[in-house]
Amino acid sequence: MVAADTQEQAERGRAPGESAPLDRVERAQLDTVRRFGTVGSLLLTIGSLGAGAAPVFNPVFRLPVLGLFSRMTTVALAFAFTGVFMIVLAWLALGRLSRPGRARAVSVPQMGRTLAMWITPLVFTVPSFSRDVYSYLAQSEIVNLGQDPYTVGPAQALGLNNPLTLGVPTMWRETPSPYGPLFLTLGKAVSWLTGDHVVMGVAAHRLIALVGLAMIVWSLPRLARRFGVSPVSALWLGAANPLVLFHLVVGVHNEALAIGLMLVGFELALRNMPRVTPDGPFPPWQRGELLWYAIGAAVITLGAAVKIPAALALGFLGVMIARRVGGRWSHLFATAGGLFVVFAVVLSACSFGSGLGYGWVATLNTASTIKSWMAPMTALGFGAGGLGVLLGLGNHIEAAITVSRAVGGVLGPLLAAKLLLDSFRWRLRPLTGLGVGMGAVLVLGATVQPWYLLWAAVPLAAAAGNTKFRTAATIISAGLAVALAPTGQTFDGRVFVLPYAIIGAVVVTVIAVVVVRRRIPRGEWLPGRRVTATTP
């Protein structure tokens, strides 16, 4: 593989200002980093056999040798944590070789092959970090049976003893689906093919997630070039990010498909858009330009038909189109009208074509039933209510959470609107505004999960030129990746398992680092000073 990379880099041309190919020593370091991360992926895969969110009727339990891990929880969890630590360290080391401004850096094809090496073992993991995929299976079966997933939950529609219902966390067994009609239509096809075979159903949903990840990998370097950002750096932060690997590939979350469609739509819409500045000139419409805008908007709308946050991308796409025409308010309103027509037509086609209608609109806040400290506004409500209890004012925690969530529900959209306005006035790159706007809406929302941060991090990876942001994103991504147990369960009554597993994983990881310490990149581990050129 290293030899192939050498030949490929020697043959390809280099644009002005682009980093040169890696030298012999650095290629050897890249090979070590690749292997280190791949070993981590293998260990996480093995550990998931006993530590992951396995089905209730676990088929691994009866397998020779492999079934041992499901009986040795501490050992399996130690394997999984070791894999997590090694993948994160390999990602940080890869960032050293991908840092913008380096004289020599990893190429896009090298980054793609590295990503493929790390992902391949993870494709075979037991779902970990979350049990959401089992909800996908149950809700898809409801659609397959001709029932409405937006009015009944798995317990009512399938029965409590159904194999698909048994895998759904208790809190979600009686709640309707919060997912869009396109995703449930794909899930219906999965259910038709796999029936109540949980393992095959999970594999099919993971294939859908991998298609979404492929869309992200395809679009990120292209968008990065449009906005003057290093394509390799964008892939490193946006696609090779441990949160992507752990929650989109291993956790099988449908954010992969929604974010992938959103980014592909944005890229397709910009294919024929000429570069303009605030002072013009503003060229006339190019041949096929309007068609590509419509195609891009339609693909973004398909992403919204999976998960609704993708619809925010239409606003920032509209800003770019309005700026390209001349940047007047009349242009903005005309563009908004055209995009709304595309959005309404495509979304209606998905909703009514699926036979589900618009019932999903009423279930978008289903996740708000969870009160998690990870959501800042919910944590604020807990804090305010707890303070009232301490002061003897009574227990008003529920009321405080309701008020703080309402405030967040107003602040998030207001911040997104402010970012839209700043983008329209050329003060901000629209794709940067999209990432920050997504972050504002989701972080200030009622519920926050680690994979929600990818809605902000992935677009920003392709557009944000602020090194402070990229440094913060690196620290947050690495921190969240190692802080969350790769279990998908709470380990109630067995909390003692976690510290032993973590201690064992730390010891093994330190030994692994000592073994390869002379063959890994040294120097800065965080993004370099220059990430992006000055572009509109």
Tab-separated table of N, CA, C and O in Angstrom, residues 5-74:
chain	number	residue	atom	x	y	z
A	5	ASP	N	1.056	4.221	-2.823
A	5	ASP	CA	0.937	5.634	-2.497
A	5	ASP	C	2.113	6.427	-3.073
A	5	ASP	O	1.951	7.534	-3.575
A	6	THR	N	3.320	5.839	-3.000
A	6	THR	CA	4.505	6.514	-3.519
A	6	THR	C	4.377	6.756	-5.016
A	6	THR	O	4.643	7.853	-5.514
A	7	GLN	N	3.996	5.726	-5.759
A	7	GLN	CA	3.853	5.857	-7.201
A	7	GLN	C	2.765	6.860	-7.561
A	7	GLN	O	2.949	7.700	-8.440
A	8	GLU	N	1.640	6.784	-6.833
A	8	GLU	CA	0.519	7.682	-7.124
A	8	GLU	C	0.915	9.131	-6.901
A	8	GLU	O	0.632	10.006	-7.712
A	9	GLN	N	1.642	9.418	-5.802
A	9	GLN	CA	2.018	10.789	-5.522
A	9	GLN	C	3.098	11.286	-6.476
A	9	GLN	O	3.158	12.461	-6.806
A	10	ALA	N	3.951	10.392	-6.925
A	10	ALA	CA	4.985	10.801	-7.859
A	10	ALA	C	4.401	11.179	-9.212
A	10	ALA	O	4.924	12.041	-9.915
A	11	GLU	N	3.291	10.513	-9.578
A	11	GLU	CA	2.707	10.742	-10.890
A	11	GLU	C	1.752	11.928	-10.922
A	11	GLU	O	1.566	12.560	-11.948
A	12	ARG	N	1.113	12.225	-9.791
A	12	ARG	CA	0.104	13.274	-9.835
A	12	ARG	C	0.750	14.652	-9.780
A	12	ARG	O	1.809	14.845	-9.194
A	13	GLY	N	0.089	15.625	-10.367
A	13	GLY	CA	0.591	16.983	-10.337
A	13	GLY	C	0.192	17.669	-9.050
A	13	GLY	O	-0.660	17.216	-8.322
A	14	ARG	N	0.849	18.801	-8.805
A	14	ARG	CA	0.573	19.528	-7.590
A	14	ARG	C	0.205	20.954	-7.927
A	14	ARG	O	0.882	21.621	-8.698
A	15	ALA	N	-0.920	21.418	-7.318
A	15	ALA	CA	-1.332	22.797	-7.518
A	15	ALA	C	-0.413	23.720	-6.726
A	15	ALA	O	0.199	23.311	-5.742
A	16	PRO	N	-0.308	24.994	-7.126
A	16	PRO	CA	0.525	25.944	-6.380
A	16	PRO	C	0.068	26.044	-4.927
A	16	PRO	O	-1.113	26.180	-4.631
A	17	GLY	N	1.033	25.993	-4.010
A	17	GLY	CA	0.701	26.099	-2.600
A	17	GLY	C	0.305	24.781	-1.957
A	17	GLY	O	0.142	24.715	-0.743
A	18	GLU	N	0.138	23.724	-2.762
A	18	GLU	CA	-0.244	22.426	-2.215
A	18	GLU	C	0.964	21.750	-1.588
A	18	GLU	O	2.089	21.890	-2.072
A	19	SER	N	0.745	21.010	-0.515
A	19	SER	CA	1.839	20.316	0.147
A	19	SER	C	2.427	19.248	-0.761
A	19	SER	O	1.724	18.621	-1.562
A	20	ALA	N	3.727	19.030	-0.629
A	20	ALA	CA	4.410	18.002	-1.409
A	20	ALA	C	4.076	16.623	-0.849
A	20	ALA	O	3.577	16.492	0.273
A	21	PRO	N	4.336	15.553	-1.627
A	21	PRO	CA	4.097	14.195	-1.121
A	21	PRO	C	4.977	13.884	0.082
A	21	PRO	O	6.042	14.480	0.270
A	22	LEU	N	4.554	12.941	0.879
A	22	LEU	CA	5.338	12.512	2.028
A	22	LEU	C	6.656	11.904	1.575
A	22	LEU	O	6.731	11.263	0.514
A	23	ASP	N	7.701	12.083	2.365
A	23	ASP	CA	8.971	11.444	2.041
A	23	ASP	C	8.970	10.006	2.573
A	23	ASP	O	7.981	9.526	3.115
A	24	ARG	N	10.097	9.325	2.419
A	24	ARG	CA	10.167	7.907	2.754
A	24	ARG	C	9.889	7.674	4.242
A	24	ARG	O	9.157	6.760	4.616
A	25	VAL	N	10.482	8.480	5.092
A	25	VAL	CA	10.283	8.324	6.540
A	25	VAL	C	8.825	8.559	6.915
A	25	VAL	O	8.233	7.821	7.704
A	26	GLU	N	8.228	9.600	6.342
A	26	GLU	CA	6.836	9.924	6.668
A	26	GLU	C	5.870	8.880	6.125
A	26	GLU	O	4.840	8.613	6.741
A	27	ARG	N	6.205	8.281	4.982
A	27	ARG	CA	5.350	7.202	4.473
A	27	ARG	C	5.389	5.998	5.405
A	27	ARG	O	4.378	5.317	5.608
A	28	ALA	N	6.558	5.729	5.973
A	28	ALA	CA	6.656	4.648	6.955
A	28	ALA	C	5.843	4.988	8.208
A	28	ALA	O	5.199	4.114	8.802
A	29	GLN	N	5.871	6.267	8.606
A	29	GLN	CA	5.067	6.685	9.754
A	29	GLN	C	3.573	6.538	9.458
A	29	GLN	O	2.809	6.086	10.317
A	30	LEU	N	3.171	6.910	8.242
A	30	LEU	CA	1.779	6.751	7.856
A	30	LEU	C	1.375	5.284	7.901
A	30	LEU	O	0.271	4.941	8.359
A	31	ASP	N	2.253	4.410	7.447
A	31	ASP	CA	1.955	2.979	7.477
A	31	ASP	C	1.761	2.497	8.910
A	31	ASP	O	0.856	1.706	9.202
A	32	THR	N	2.587	2.999	9.836
A	32	THR	CA	2.454	2.626	11.249
A	32	THR	C	1.135	3.134	11.820
A	32	THR	O	0.431	2.413	12.544
A	33	VAL	N	0.789	4.371	11.489
A	33	VAL	CA	-0.467	4.954	11.978
A	33	VAL	C	-1.658	4.160	11.452
A	33	VAL	O	-2.618	3.874	12.187
A	34	ARG	N	-1.606	3.795	10.176
A	34	ARG	CA	-2.690	2.998	9.594
A	34	ARG	C	-2.856	1.679	10.340
A	34	ARG	O	-3.977	1.275	10.693
A	35	ARG	N	-1.753	0.997	10.578
A	35	ARG	CA	-1.822	-0.302	11.243
A	35	ARG	C	-2.284	-0.157	12.684
A	35	ARG	O	-3.056	-0.989	13.182
A	36	PHE	N	-1.813	0.873	13.350
A	36	PHE	CA	-2.202	1.112	14.740
A	36	PHE	C	-3.717	1.302	14.828
A	36	PHE	O	-4.391	0.714	15.689
A	37	GLY	N	-4.270	2.132	13.947
A	37	GLY	CA	-5.707	2.353	13.936
A	37	GLY	C	-6.489	1.118	13.543
A	37	GLY	O	-7.571	0.846	14.087
A	38	THR	N	-5.947	0.340	12.611
A	38	THR	CA	-6.635	-0.881	12.184
A	38	THR	C	-6.672	-1.911	13.303
A	38	THR	O	-7.690	-2.586	13.513
A	39	VAL	N	-5.576	-2.035	14.050
A	39	VAL	CA	-5.572	-2.931	15.212
A	39	VAL	C	-6.610	-2.462	16.225
A	39	VAL	O	-7.330	-3.273	16.825
A	40	GLY	N	-6.712	-1.148	16.412
A	40	GLY	CA	-7.737	-0.619	17.302
A	40	GLY	C	-9.136	-0.996	16.845
A	40	GLY	O	-9.990	-1.383	17.660
A	41	SER	N	-9.379	-0.897	15.546
A	41	SER	CA	-10.688	-1.283	15.011
A	41	SER	C	-10.969	-2.761	15.238
A	41	SER	O	-12.094	-3.152	15.580
A	42	LEU	N	-9.958	-3.586	15.060
A	42	LEU	CA	-10.131	-5.028	15.287
A	42	LEU	C	-10.444	-5.323	16.750
A	42	LEU	O	-11.305	-6.154	17.066
A	43	LEU	N	-9.751	-4.625	17.659
A	43	LEU	CA	-10.001	-4.847	19.081
A	43	LEU	C	-11.402	-4.380	19.470
A	43	LEU	O	-12.085	-5.033	20.262
A	44	LEU	N	-11.840	-3.259	18.905
A	44	LEU	CA	-13.194	-2.784	19.185
A	44	LEU	C	-14.232	-3.773	18.656
A	44	LEU	O	-15.260	-4.025	19.305
A	45	THR	N	-13.959	-4.341	17.486
A	45	THR	CA	-14.871	-5.337	16.917
A	45	THR	C	-14.961	-6.571	17.805
A	45	THR	O	-16.059	-7.079	18.091
A	46	ILE	N	-13.821	-7.051	18.271
A	46	ILE	CA	-13.821	-8.229	19.151
A	46	ILE	C	-14.517	-7.904	20.473
A	46	ILE	O	-15.335	-8.670	20.983
A	47	GLY	N	-14.187	-6.747	21.039
A	47	GLY	CA	-14.789	-6.368	22.315
A	47	GLY	C	-16.296	-6.191	22.236
A	47	GLY	O	-17.016	-6.448	23.211
A	48	SER	N	-16.786	-5.754	21.068
A	48	SER	CA	-18.230	-5.528	20.928
A	48	SER	C	-19.024	-6.819	21.066
A	48	SER	O	-20.223	-6.784	21.355
A	49	LEU	N	-18.377	-7.973	20.888
A	49	LEU	CA	-19.085	-9.246	21.021
A	49	LEU	C	-19.638	-9.430	22.429
A	49	LEU	O	-20.657	-10.105	22.620
A	50	GLY	N	-18.971	-8.829	23.417
A	50	GLY	CA	-19.452	-8.948	24.781
A	50	GLY	C	-19.853	-7.637	25.411
A	50	GLY	O	-20.620	-7.616	26.369
A	51	ALA	N	-19.332	-6.515	24.860
A	51	ALA	CA	-19.604	-5.204	25.457
A	51	ALA	C	-20.624	-4.405	24.675
A	51	ALA	O	-21.139	-3.405	25.178
A	52	GLY	N	-20.911	-4.791	23.451
A	52	GLY	CA	-21.811	-4.018	22.614
A	52	GLY	C	-23.271	-4.196	22.992
A	52	GLY	O	-23.627	-4.966	23.889
A	53	ALA	N	-24.121	-3.461	22.274
A	53	ALA	CA	-25.571	-3.532	22.510
A	53	ALA	C	-26.136	-4.694	21.688
A	53	ALA	O	-26.803	-4.503	20.668
A	54	ALA	N	-25.865	-5.901	22.129
A	54	ALA	CA	-26.272	-7.097	21.383
A	54	ALA	C	-27.786	-7.285	21.446
A	54	ALA	O	-28.453	-6.776	22.350
A	55	PRO	N	-28.357	-8.001	20.482
A	55	PRO	CA	-29.790	-8.311	20.544
A	55	PRO	C	-30.122	-9.117	21.791
A	55	PRO	O	-29.247	-9.758	22.400
A	56	VAL	N	-31.398	-9.102	22.181
A	56	VAL	CA	-31.824	-9.864	23.354
A	56	VAL	C	-31.515	-11.346	23.162
A	56	VAL	O	-30.980	-12.009	24.050
A	57	PHE	N	-31.850	-11.878	21.983
A	57	PHE	CA	-31.472	-13.249	21.638
A	57	PHE	C	-30.146	-13.187	20.891
A	57	PHE	O	-30.094	-13.092	19.667
A	58	ASN	N	-29.065	-13.192	21.646
A	58	ASN	CA	-27.730	-12.948	21.104
A	58	ASN	C	-27.204	-14.205	20.407
A	58	ASN	O	-26.902	-15.199	21.073
A	59	PRO	N	-27.054	-14.186	19.076
A	59	PRO	CA	-26.575	-15.386	18.379
A	59	PRO	C	-25.110	-15.684	18.671
A	59	PRO	O	-24.668	-16.823	18.527
A	60	VAL	N	-24.348	-14.674	19.092
A	60	VAL	CA	-22.930	-14.885	19.375
A	60	VAL	C	-22.748	-15.774	20.602
A	60	VAL	O	-21.753	-16.491	20.724
A	61	PHE	N	-23.715	-15.733	21.496
A	61	PHE	CA	-23.609	-16.466	22.767
A	61	PHE	C	-23.353	-17.953	22.544
A	61	PHE	O	-22.679	-18.607	23.337
A	62	ARG	N	-23.873	-18.499	21.441
A	62	ARG	CA	-23.761	-19.945	21.191
A	62	ARG	C	-22.573	-20.319	20.309
A	62	ARG	O	-22.356	-21.492	20.043
A	63	LEU	N	-21.809	-19.324	19.857
A	63	LEU	CA	-20.689	-19.608	18.961
A	63	LEU	C	-19.454	-20.049	19.754
A	63	LEU	O	-19.149	-19.468	20.807
A	64	PRO	N	-18.725	-21.043	19.256
A	64	PRO	CA	-17.489	-21.450	19.936
A	64	PRO	C	-16.474	-20.308	19.939
A	64	PRO	O	-16.379	-19.540	18.978
A	65	VAL	N	-15.716	-20.183	20.985
A	65	VAL	CA	-14.659	-19.183	21.172
A	65	VAL	C	-15.239	-17.762	21.232
A	65	VAL	O	-15.089	-17.061	22.233
A	66	LEU	N	-15.896	-17.313	20.155
A	66	LEU	CA	-16.428	-15.947	20.124
A	66	LEU	C	-17.464	-15.734	21.223
A	66	LEU	O	-17.595	-14.633	21.762
A	67	GLY	N	-18.197	-16.796	21.565
A	67	GLY	CA	-19.198	-16.683	22.605
A	67	GLY	C	-18.618	-16.427	23.985
A	67	GLY	O	-19.333	-16.001	24.895
A	68	LEU	N	-17.314	-16.672	24.162
A	68	LEU	CA	-16.691	-16.439	25.461
A	68	LEU	C	-16.762	-14.970	25.858
A	68	LEU	O	-16.881	-14.637	27.037
A	69	PHE	N	-16.672	-14.082	24.865
A	69	PHE	CA	-16.650	-12.659	25.189
A	69	PHE	C	-17.975	-12.191	25.780
A	69	PHE	O	-18.008	-11.260	26.586
A	70	SER	N	-19.078	-12.805	25.361
A	70	SER	CA	-20.374	-12.430	25.922
A	70	SER	C	-20.536	-12.913	27.351
A	70	SER	O	-21.454	-12.492	28.057
A	71	ARG	N	-19.626	-13.801	27.805
A	71	ARG	CA	-19.666	-14.295	29.185
A	71	ARG	C	-18.620	-13.606	30.054
A	71	ARG	O	-18.635	-13.767	31.278
A	72	MET	N	-17.694	-12.884	29.413
A	72	MET	CA	-16.625	-12.196	30.161
A	72	MET	C	-16.745	-10.697	29.882
A	72	MET	O	-16.004	-10.142	29.075
A	73	THR	N	-17.680	-10.074	30.566
A	73	THR	CA	-18.003	-8.684	30.268
A	73	THR	C	-16.812	-7.759	30.477
A	73	THR	O	-16.539	-6.875	29.651
A	74	THR	N	-16.096	-7.932	31.566
A	74	THR	CA	-14.970	-7.038	31.865
A	74	THR	C	-13.884	-7.148	30.807
A	74	THR	O	-13.340	-6.142	30.337
